[in-house]
XYZ file of C-alpha atoms in Angstrom:
668
model
C -16.626 -16.446 3.548
C -18.590 -14.040 1.458
C -18.670 -14.501 -2.202
C -18.117 -11.659 -4.682
C -20.734 -10.777 -7.256
C -20.799 -8.515 -10.312
C -19.740 -5.016 -9.643
C -23.064 -3.411 -10.406
C -25.064 -5.725 -8.003
C -26.997 -3.619 -5.531
C -28.776 -4.291 -2.402
C -31.559 -6.732 -1.987
C -31.468 -8.635 -5.380
C -30.893 -12.007 -3.505
C -32.910 -10.921 -0.513
C -36.416 -11.703 -1.091
C -36.709 -9.106 -3.860
C -36.896 -9.640 -7.620
C -33.748 -10.427 -9.553
C -35.267 -8.206 -12.313
C -33.261 -5.294 -13.833
C -36.138 -3.286 -12.770
C -36.164 -4.273 -8.921
C -37.008 -1.632 -6.548
C -33.403 -1.298 -5.305
C -31.925 -1.035 -8.620
C -34.365 1.601 -9.863
C -34.226 3.653 -6.757
C -30.387 3.404 -6.654
C -29.663 4.344 -10.191
C -32.189 7.106 -10.149
C -30.455 8.524 -7.013
C -26.916 8.225 -8.791
C -28.190 10.098 -12.004
C -30.039 12.840 -9.856
C -26.786 13.346 -7.721
C -24.476 13.254 -10.742
C -26.508 15.857 -12.586
C -27.126 18.200 -9.729
C -23.585 18.165 -8.520
C -22.286 18.708 -11.950
C -24.727 21.620 -12.537
C -23.872 23.114 -9.071
C -20.232 22.901 -9.621
C -20.403 24.328 -13.051
C -22.453 27.260 -11.840
C -19.603 27.922 -9.302
C -16.756 27.439 -11.624
C -13.446 29.089 -10.948
C -9.713 28.228 -10.581
C -8.072 29.605 -7.402
C -4.818 31.351 -7.168
C -3.482 28.314 -5.364
C -4.750 26.243 -8.427
C -2.710 28.266 -10.679
C 0.340 27.343 -8.630
C 0.058 23.735 -9.778
C -0.316 25.063 -13.369
C 3.115 26.911 -13.149
C 4.834 23.551 -12.272
C 2.972 21.947 -15.180
C 4.249 24.694 -17.574
C 7.866 23.942 -16.349
C 7.318 20.250 -16.912
C 6.147 20.884 -20.511
C 8.996 23.354 -21.104
C 11.579 20.544 -19.949
C 12.514 22.267 -16.677
C 11.360 19.510 -14.571
C 8.780 19.356 -11.769
C 9.661 22.801 -10.389
C 8.153 26.084 -9.818
C 11.149 28.240 -10.691
C 13.630 26.931 -13.318
C 16.891 26.091 -11.544
C 15.439 25.634 -8.208
C 14.156 22.224 -7.228
C 11.323 23.022 -4.955
C 8.165 20.835 -4.576
C 5.444 23.662 -4.383
C 2.452 21.377 -4.790
C 1.223 19.171 -1.907
C -0.256 16.548 -4.362
C 2.277 15.030 -6.428
C -0.449 12.860 -8.168
C -2.443 15.900 -9.040
C 0.593 17.645 -10.526
C 1.503 14.727 -12.918
C -2.220 14.062 -13.763
C -2.716 17.632 -14.951
C 0.724 17.438 -16.739
C -0.308 14.164 -18.564
C -3.660 15.396 -19.853
C -2.071 18.835 -20.725
C 0.629 17.026 -22.714
C -1.531 14.571 -24.648
C -4.295 17.153 -25.427
C -2.177 20.359 -26.019
C -5.102 22.388 -24.601
C -4.459 25.349 -22.477
C -3.622 24.179 -18.951
C -6.470 26.008 -17.191
C -9.066 24.328 -19.332
C -7.435 21.100 -18.636
C -7.361 21.385 -14.930
C -11.051 22.636 -15.036
C -12.231 19.740 -16.932
C -10.290 17.130 -15.012
C -11.262 18.562 -11.739
C -15.087 18.725 -12.590
C -14.964 15.054 -14.107
C -13.439 13.662 -10.920
C -15.477 15.664 -8.483
C -18.908 14.421 -10.186
C -17.621 10.955 -10.612
C -16.725 10.583 -6.879
C -20.299 10.824 -5.705
C -21.768 8.001 -7.896
C -18.733 5.977 -7.162
C -19.017 6.262 -3.241
C -22.701 5.496 -3.594
C -22.056 2.423 -5.636
C -19.614 1.202 -2.807
C -22.151 1.907 -0.103
C -24.886 0.149 -2.123
C -22.856 -2.973 -2.074
C -23.205 -3.071 1.754
C -27.035 -3.562 1.320
C -27.013 -6.339 -1.219
C -28.110 -9.768 0.088
C -25.480 -12.333 0.830
C -23.845 -14.181 3.787
C -22.367 -11.704 6.169
C -24.683 -8.737 5.404
C -28.290 -7.945 5.661
C -30.710 -10.284 4.117
C -33.910 -8.324 4.320
C -36.268 -11.097 3.754
C -39.910 -10.193 3.362
C -39.347 -6.486 2.994
C -39.342 -4.155 0.122
C -36.237 -2.172 -0.179
C -35.334 1.227 -1.562
C -31.799 2.591 -1.730
C -32.024 6.490 -1.337
C -29.307 9.008 -1.651
C -28.407 10.565 1.693
C -24.683 11.347 2.490
C -24.015 12.332 -1.101
C -26.808 14.855 -0.815
C -25.207 16.311 2.313
C -21.766 16.691 0.670
C -22.953 18.164 -2.602
C -25.430 20.665 -1.126
C -22.621 22.504 0.737
C -21.440 25.422 -1.281
C -17.673 24.859 -0.394
C -18.041 21.352 -1.844
C -19.264 22.965 -5.162
C -16.698 25.730 -4.936
C -13.687 23.442 -4.686
C -15.097 20.944 -7.435
C -13.371 23.184 -10.096
C -10.884 25.160 -8.234
C -7.746 23.590 -9.653
C -6.796 22.191 -6.230
C -6.428 18.611 -5.480
C -9.793 18.240 -3.532
C -11.484 16.818 -6.530
C -8.769 14.058 -6.917
C -8.881 13.490 -3.089
C -12.643 12.740 -2.811
C -12.464 10.592 -6.153
C -9.561 8.533 -4.589
C -11.577 8.223 -1.295
C -14.583 6.917 -3.355
C -12.390 4.590 -5.384
C -10.644 3.037 -2.453
C -14.033 2.654 -0.511
C -15.518 0.803 -3.366
C -12.484 -1.538 -4.103
C -12.076 -2.113 -0.338
C -15.852 -3.136 -0.030
C -15.514 -5.481 -2.954
C -12.418 -7.050 -1.542
C -14.224 -7.428 1.801
C -16.992 -9.426 0.162
C -14.990 -11.496 -2.093
C -14.152 -15.130 -1.268
C -10.540 -15.223 0.081
C -10.169 -18.931 -0.994
C -11.483 -19.109 -4.609
C -11.353 -22.130 -6.722
C -8.073 -22.182 -9.026
C -8.484 -20.537 -12.407
C -10.375 -17.536 -13.434
C -11.879 -16.886 -10.017
C -8.462 -17.014 -8.238
C -7.003 -14.512 -10.935
C -9.868 -12.221 -10.384
C -9.490 -12.211 -6.615
C -5.671 -11.492 -7.021
C -6.348 -8.657 -9.309
C -8.963 -7.266 -6.944
C -6.620 -7.497 -3.925
C -3.668 -5.987 -5.783
C -5.637 -3.230 -7.249
C -7.090 -2.207 -3.906
C -3.551 -2.242 -2.385
C -2.270 -0.051 -5.190
C -5.045 2.520 -4.810
C -4.487 2.427 -1.040
C -0.736 3.037 -1.523
C -1.512 6.068 -3.730
C -2.623 7.766 -0.643
C 0.983 9.349 0.129
C 0.988 10.945 -3.429
C -2.753 12.088 -3.419
C -2.146 14.109 -0.193
C 0.423 13.123 2.400
C -1.964 13.135 5.461
C -4.168 10.681 3.487
C -1.609 8.055 4.211
C -3.488 7.502 7.372
C -6.468 6.190 5.515
C -4.590 4.280 2.923
C -2.334 2.938 5.666
C -5.275 1.687 7.843
C -6.681 -0.091 4.788
C -3.393 -1.746 3.971
C -2.838 -2.959 7.610
C -6.220 -4.819 7.527
C -5.393 -6.377 4.112
C -1.903 -7.344 5.150
C -3.021 -8.819 8.432
C -6.052 -10.852 6.996
C -5.352 -14.467 6.208
C -4.804 -14.093 2.433
C -1.805 -16.280 2.180
C 2.013 -15.400 1.908
C 2.254 -15.043 -1.818
C -0.637 -12.684 -2.040
C 0.470 -10.793 0.891
C 3.806 -10.264 -0.854
C 2.085 -9.179 -4.164
C -0.128 -6.634 -2.317
C 2.734 -5.263 -0.420
C 4.565 -4.777 -3.739
C 1.539 -3.234 -5.434
C 1.033 -0.818 -2.635
C 4.591 0.160 -2.141
C 6.326 0.328 -5.535
C 5.134 3.663 -6.828
C 5.044 5.625 -3.483
C 8.244 4.330 -2.367
C 9.865 5.034 -5.716
C 8.535 8.528 -5.609
C 9.595 9.097 -2.112
C 13.244 8.174 -3.011
C 12.989 10.640 -5.971
C 11.516 13.373 -3.768
C 14.327 13.056 -1.216
C 17.067 12.941 -3.859
C 15.702 15.553 -6.150
C 14.206 17.948 -3.697
C 16.227 17.253 -0.682
C 13.157 16.909 1.527
C 11.061 13.889 2.672
C 7.866 15.856 2.342
C 6.529 18.518 -0.056
C 7.905 22.042 0.740
C 4.375 23.071 1.395
C 4.345 20.780 4.541
C 7.549 22.720 5.856
C 6.069 26.138 4.894
C 2.832 25.513 6.628
C 4.621 23.525 9.483
C 2.371 20.453 9.422
C 3.825 19.475 12.708
C 2.477 22.586 14.431
C -0.627 22.766 16.721
C -3.354 25.544 16.754
C -6.410 23.729 18.366
C -8.182 26.857 18.957
C -8.087 28.051 15.480
C -8.949 24.516 14.284
C -12.131 24.662 16.053
C -13.009 28.116 14.774
C -12.488 26.602 11.331
C -14.784 23.659 12.135
C -17.517 26.098 13.230
C -16.908 28.244 10.178
C -18.168 25.235 8.094
C -20.870 23.852 10.403
C -22.591 26.770 11.776
C -23.422 28.847 8.726
C -25.180 25.853 7.071
C -26.344 24.152 10.116
C -24.357 21.056 9.128
C -25.045 19.413 12.516
C -28.622 18.952 11.454
C -28.328 16.222 8.612
C -25.419 14.586 10.494
C -27.553 14.140 13.502
C -30.504 13.009 11.423
C -28.334 10.286 9.664
C -26.926 9.099 13.013
C -30.332 8.722 14.359
C -31.657 7.081 11.215
C -28.947 4.374 11.019
C -30.248 2.020 13.683
C -33.734 2.455 12.587
C -33.059 1.751 8.985
C -30.827 -1.286 9.751
C -33.211 -2.740 12.300
C -32.984 -6.356 11.239
C -35.817 -8.542 10.408
C -36.250 -11.862 12.211
C -33.143 -13.858 11.900
C -31.348 -11.382 9.694
C -27.806 -10.188 10.078
C -27.184 -6.456 9.639
C -24.543 -4.384 8.095
C -23.716 -3.342 11.704
C -22.533 -6.838 12.540
C -21.847 -8.159 9.112
C -21.877 -11.700 10.417
C -19.016 -10.546 12.652
C -18.435 -12.967 15.589
C -16.303 -12.383 18.630
C -12.917 -14.020 17.739
C -11.948 -17.274 19.199
C -8.474 -18.631 19.160
C -6.631 -15.554 19.845
C -4.789 -13.605 17.106
C -5.676 -16.251 14.499
C -9.368 -15.791 15.344
C -9.127 -12.067 15.072
C -7.270 -12.174 11.693
C -10.274 -14.475 10.387
C -12.662 -11.667 10.884
C -10.682 -8.884 9.155
C -11.957 -9.534 5.595
C -15.395 -8.249 6.379
C -17.420 -5.191 5.154
C -17.862 -4.156 8.829
C -14.175 -3.766 9.146
C -13.765 -1.696 6.197
C -16.585 0.525 7.342
C -14.960 1.005 10.640
C -11.522 1.615 9.146
C -12.834 4.340 6.696
C -14.810 5.919 9.317
C -11.845 5.948 11.702
C -9.683 7.394 9.046
C -12.301 10.288 8.671
C -12.050 10.897 12.410
C -8.335 10.939 12.464
C -8.371 13.267 9.345
C -10.691 15.705 11.061
C -8.623 15.731 14.399
C -5.490 16.312 12.215
C -6.866 19.420 10.693
C -8.301 20.759 13.913
C -4.942 20.459 15.437
C -3.142 22.000 12.405
C -5.634 24.917 12.756
C -7.626 24.302 9.493
C -6.856 26.576 6.481
C -7.559 30.096 5.356
C -10.081 28.939 2.677
C -13.498 28.307 3.981
C -14.217 24.629 4.374
C -11.618 23.277 2.025
C -9.530 20.933 4.097
C -12.495 19.446 5.946
C -14.273 18.379 2.712
C -12.372 15.186 2.212
C -12.765 14.208 6.136
C -16.422 14.835 5.802
C -16.616 12.804 2.747
C -15.000 9.969 4.523
C -17.366 10.158 7.397
C -20.454 10.119 4.952
C -19.421 7.085 3.178
C -21.387 4.481 5.164
C -24.552 6.587 4.493
C -23.933 7.771 0.938
C -27.034 5.875 0.324
C -29.452 4.505 2.881
C -31.804 1.461 2.707
C -35.338 1.991 3.543
C -37.191 -1.106 4.346
C -41.071 -1.208 3.534
C -42.124 -4.008 5.778
C -44.646 -6.581 4.305
C -46.898 -8.854 5.908
C -45.781 -12.492 6.008
C -47.979 -15.711 6.893
C -46.260 -16.118 10.149
C -47.146 -12.410 11.081
C -50.457 -13.568 12.537
C -48.802 -14.582 15.815
C -48.252 -12.027 18.421
C -44.527 -11.869 17.750
C -45.066 -11.374 14.156
C -47.452 -8.547 14.644
C -45.027 -6.771 16.898
C -42.265 -7.334 14.406
C -44.256 -5.753 11.777
C -45.236 -3.003 13.838
C -41.745 -2.211 14.873
C -40.455 -2.454 11.356
C -43.240 -0.109 10.104
C -42.484 2.464 12.862
C -38.835 2.201 12.230
C -39.301 2.619 8.544
C -41.712 5.838 8.999
C -39.248 7.355 11.303
C -36.366 6.731 8.958
C -38.465 8.177 6.079
C -39.125 11.476 8.023
C -35.363 11.786 8.862
C -34.491 11.281 5.031
C -37.063 13.942 4.166
C -35.418 16.103 6.689
C -32.024 15.658 4.946
C -33.704 16.480 1.781
C -35.175 19.721 3.176
C -31.789 20.583 4.617
C -30.032 20.266 1.326
C -32.462 22.392 -0.398
C -31.828 25.018 2.196
C -28.075 24.809 2.148
C -27.992 24.869 -1.553
C -29.489 28.273 -1.797
C -28.340 29.709 1.495
C -25.284 32.102 1.426
C -23.711 31.218 4.720
C -20.394 33.148 4.365
C -19.737 36.673 4.124
C -19.578 38.248 0.665
C -15.805 37.962 0.310
C -15.001 41.653 0.180
C -12.812 41.446 3.220
C -10.884 38.878 5.306
C -12.177 38.691 8.829
C -10.460 38.466 12.093
C -10.521 34.677 11.791
C -8.325 34.939 8.730
C -10.842 32.516 7.039
C -12.437 33.733 3.729
C -14.768 32.506 0.915
C -11.984 32.471 -1.609
C -13.990 32.111 -4.683
C -16.180 35.204 -3.678
C -12.944 36.994 -2.772
C -11.254 36.515 -6.148
C -14.379 37.216 -8.188
C -14.821 40.510 -6.581
C -11.146 41.405 -6.739
C -10.738 40.402 -10.422
C -14.327 41.679 -11.530
C -15.023 38.187 -13.144
C -17.793 36.072 -11.956
C -15.789 33.018 -13.026
C -12.063 33.702 -12.820
C -10.666 30.685 -14.784
C -7.607 31.721 -16.637
C -4.292 33.493 -15.781
C -5.510 36.315 -18.099
C -8.693 36.790 -15.842
C -6.271 37.428 -12.801
C -4.520 40.223 -14.670
C -7.361 42.306 -13.423
C -6.191 41.645 -9.833
C -4.672 44.568 -8.274
C -0.899 44.979 -9.214
C -0.789 42.355 -11.978
C -0.897 44.425 -15.061
C 1.574 46.945 -13.631
C 3.995 44.064 -12.764
C 3.953 42.876 -16.234
C 4.632 46.292 -17.637
C 7.405 46.989 -15.201
C 9.244 43.728 -16.019
C 9.131 44.563 -19.548
C 10.691 47.963 -19.094
C 13.497 46.791 -16.867
C 15.395 43.971 -18.399
C 18.508 44.440 -16.407
C 17.050 42.513 -13.492
C 16.605 42.989 -9.856
C 14.144 42.299 -7.132
C 10.533 43.558 -7.408
C 8.567 44.227 -4.311
C 4.795 45.138 -3.953
C 4.332 48.785 -3.037
C 1.497 50.345 -0.916
C -0.025 51.472 -3.988
C -1.680 48.988 -6.347
C -0.307 50.570 -9.529
C 3.435 50.263 -9.097
C 6.192 48.234 -7.728
C 9.401 48.901 -5.852
C 12.609 47.819 -7.661
C 15.786 47.065 -6.349
C 18.082 46.559 -9.425
C 21.130 44.389 -9.744
C 24.547 46.119 -9.494
C 25.616 47.763 -12.808
C 27.990 46.787 -14.104
C 26.944 43.330 -13.076
C 29.642 41.228 -11.340
C 30.261 37.738 -12.741
C 28.857 36.044 -9.720
C 25.613 37.908 -9.996
C 23.200 36.040 -12.337
C 21.031 38.180 -14.562
C 17.535 37.448 -13.287
C 14.445 39.090 -12.542
C 13.039 38.040 -9.037
C 9.450 38.878 -7.960
C 8.702 38.890 -4.244
C 4.780 38.433 -3.713
C 2.303 36.453 -1.866
C 0.132 35.447 -4.734
C 2.242 32.817 -6.473
C -0.261 31.525 -8.832
C -1.552 34.495 -10.638
C 1.950 35.968 -10.520
C 3.787 32.743 -11.866
C 1.159 32.066 -14.515
C 1.262 35.575 -16.003
C 5.095 35.855 -16.036
C 7.730 34.017 -18.166
C 9.352 30.962 -16.792
C 12.654 32.786 -16.685
C 11.215 35.167 -14.105
C 11.772 33.692 -10.556
C 8.936 34.232 -8.146
C 9.378 33.860 -4.403
C 6.907 34.481 -1.487
C 7.336 35.388 2.070
C 5.289 32.468 3.213
C 7.643 30.053 1.739
C 5.737 27.957 -0.722
C 8.309 28.477 -3.472
C 11.130 29.897 -1.465
C 12.753 27.613 1.029
C 14.472 30.343 2.918
C 11.013 31.363 4.071
C 9.585 27.975 4.543
C 12.169 27.103 7.160
C 11.418 30.040 9.406
C 9.483 29.448 12.670
C 5.540 29.624 12.569
C 4.149 32.776 13.863
C 1.789 32.187 16.837
C -0.659 34.908 15.877
C -0.247 34.772 12.113
C -3.164 34.120 9.729
C -3.704 30.530 9.222
C -1.898 29.251 6.059
C 0.087 32.484 5.969
C 1.682 32.329 9.436
C 5.278 32.581 8.098
C 6.501 35.966 7.064
C 10.127 36.227 5.855
C 11.460 39.674 5.567
C 12.250 40.851 2.101
C 15.804 41.940 3.237
C 16.719 38.264 2.815
C 15.365 38.266 -0.771
C 17.470 41.204 -1.737
C 20.453 39.486 -0.118
C 20.026 36.157 -1.904
C 19.378 37.633 -5.185
C 22.548 39.801 -4.776
C 20.564 43.043 -5.678
C 22.072 46.493 -5.044
C 22.382 46.807 -1.223
C 22.532 50.558 -1.033
C 20.234 53.536 -0.897
C 18.584 55.140 -2.873
C 18.288 51.891 -4.935
C 16.824 49.926 -1.938
C 13.280 50.655 -1.087
C 12.784 52.689 2.042
C 11.365 49.886 4.255
C 14.551 47.643 3.717
C 17.327 48.250 6.085
C 20.920 48.096 4.455
C 22.306 46.632 7.697
C 19.822 43.834 7.699
C 20.728 43.091 4.168
C 24.401 43.048 4.995
C 23.641 40.735 7.854
C 21.387 38.526 5.649
C 24.257 38.099 3.180
C 26.582 37.015 5.846
C 24.128 34.693 7.318
C 23.732 33.014 3.978
C 27.106 31.717 4.320
C 26.146 29.608 7.545
C 27.025 25.995 6.603
C 23.502 24.676 7.391
C 22.024 27.231 5.132
C 24.433 26.637 2.498
C 23.733 22.882 2.698
C 20.057 23.749 2.355
C 20.499 25.970 -0.746
C 22.751 23.315 -2.435
C 20.222 20.637 -1.882
C 17.745 22.407 -4.276
C 19.871 24.925 -6.246
C 23.129 23.351 -6.935
C 23.324 21.384 -10.211
C 22.025 17.846 -9.625
C 24.469 15.248 -9.879
C 24.508 11.661 -8.636
C 26.587 12.602 -5.635
C 24.169 15.414 -4.664
C 21.284 12.978 -5.121
C 22.856 10.544 -2.673
C 23.759 13.309 -0.313
C 20.284 14.675 -0.366
C 18.942 11.388 0.437
C 21.089 11.250 3.676
C 20.434 14.997 4.613
C 16.748 15.366 3.664
C 15.429 14.884 7.270
C 18.043 17.297 8.704
C 17.068 19.877 5.928
C 13.323 19.467 6.909
C 14.190 20.217 10.351
C 16.349 23.202 9.776
C 14.834 26.524 11.073
C 16.118 30.030 10.172
C 15.392 33.083 12.215
C 13.716 35.906 10.303
C 15.885 38.410 12.045
C 19.340 37.823 10.407
C 21.375 38.743 13.404
C 19.747 35.983 15.374
C 20.565 33.478 12.597
C 24.132 34.626 12.677
C 24.165 33.945 16.441
C 22.576 30.460 15.967
C 25.304 29.625 13.326
C 28.011 31.147 15.629
C 29.052 33.690 13.096
C 30.088 37.157 13.853
C 27.674 39.828 13.615
C 29.035 42.464 11.176
C 29.354 46.134 12.548
C 26.748 48.634 11.593
C 27.310 50.352 8.291
C 28.353 53.849 8.216
C 26.071 56.400 6.256
C 28.684 56.101 3.474
C 28.296 52.519 3.204
C 24.668 52.589 3.238
C 24.297 54.960 0.246
C 25.821 54.829 -3.229
C 28.473 57.574 -3.844
C 27.127 60.770 -5.224
C 28.186 61.687 -8.809
């Protein structure tokens, strides 16, 4: 079996090249690492910003720091952030540093993004170091050149989302870390001698399993990638004790958090998965989203070049075994023979690549996203892992090359190296072009596809080249006027955006206020991040999409809605649930008193009350247990936007239409 070596061992040191610290593979590799880190860091900083959706995370962090729990609105246990790991990571560094949360998330995101590229390159470089089971490029000079890393970092969306405050940076860092650890595990001796070597092997195995298990917390769909790695590790012949240990390491934290999630939030998945209906299917929009990333930058060109280059650069010397085979032999002996082949680098390469394919297909089926390129960055990163660096062999003449066969071998190797070098130069040229090319529209408007360059859009709308803080977003339309209106109307009510950017509709709470109507200001607006971060924590912020408001997230997905925004709950429900004044002229003109009345009755539906209790009732141990049992049913519940239809679904009587007197407050 393959033996492990030091983590910084790179290709070729035991393969006919010098073991010196200044060997060609080492020098070329570390120069490439340094160049990629510096260039990606500079490019990400030049495009630094924090997205409105990134500010959503920070509202939850503010509530955690204030002692309200991991919630977006105090008193409502709704998991608004898809990545639980990202939320708690930012909370931790905000807590220990005391620094403004916007600067914390900017720093953490930038560091993780920049670190992901070198870490992924280091994992790939291990594939090409000499050793049993992988390429021994004897008699050849070897350079390890950056390739896939250049493709990723050259894409403008990759640099945009390196500092956006979203979990993209954590996701690619997690992928890189899992890749590195899994490759180390695949090259380790699975039957080490007792003592220090065995302890190291156990630590490596359990660490790899722990990182793979975090997939569910990094992003739920990443469980596919982590799960594939865990299946390989579990099925490999590692022994019963180690198999139990790696199972515990992989499952303890995600299973524990899953129990907490189901009991605390009353759902088996983040509320965002319900709001965006992750089980839905929009293939046509998904391919539109894919082309939106590929076509403007001609992304197909470097991908095709790397696909062509791989068999050329990995063409083995005489008697060598290549990374494409990894010493893999067709198994004999049935299942046992197959299991003996699982702890191989070739298997890890195949598993991670398969994970990238599945993730890509998942997002195509889902319809992609409304932010250009965002959700395809992690799948692209996965697919590029095997070629983050590529080995370029420079064939050298050996004594036996005087034979006809030797001359043919040398000529073939030279031609292959020449073609591979040309293709690598093509990748470099493409990267220079993509770095400076503006592939997307200028962001002034959202096109018919619903996809937009989000950074450009908010830079233009706020007037800040680098919108980073919540204060920067006060220059977004409606924000300053909302702050002023909330200050001048302390009696509470529901605040709805008007057709004008300078004022808001207000439906006040009844006055005098009944005992069953809590004194609260409720803002109903799409942009949760900038709104939530610029308002006090005692102001409730709801949205018609349903990210923070379960009544909206449990509606049906609109077939022709804008992707990522294809749920649209009517504000009549918000007025009814907040128990604001249900009559004119207090009601805004676009809200129907009859619909408000029907919504109030529909809220008494047993299924809806069960849902509301799961996240809004005081949390007790009995409620926690009930939430565990009913979390799947809560997830499946769907509410019709039209209150009359919901009443019929719940088999409740539809109240008769209100009279004119009932629709209007009495005249003085």
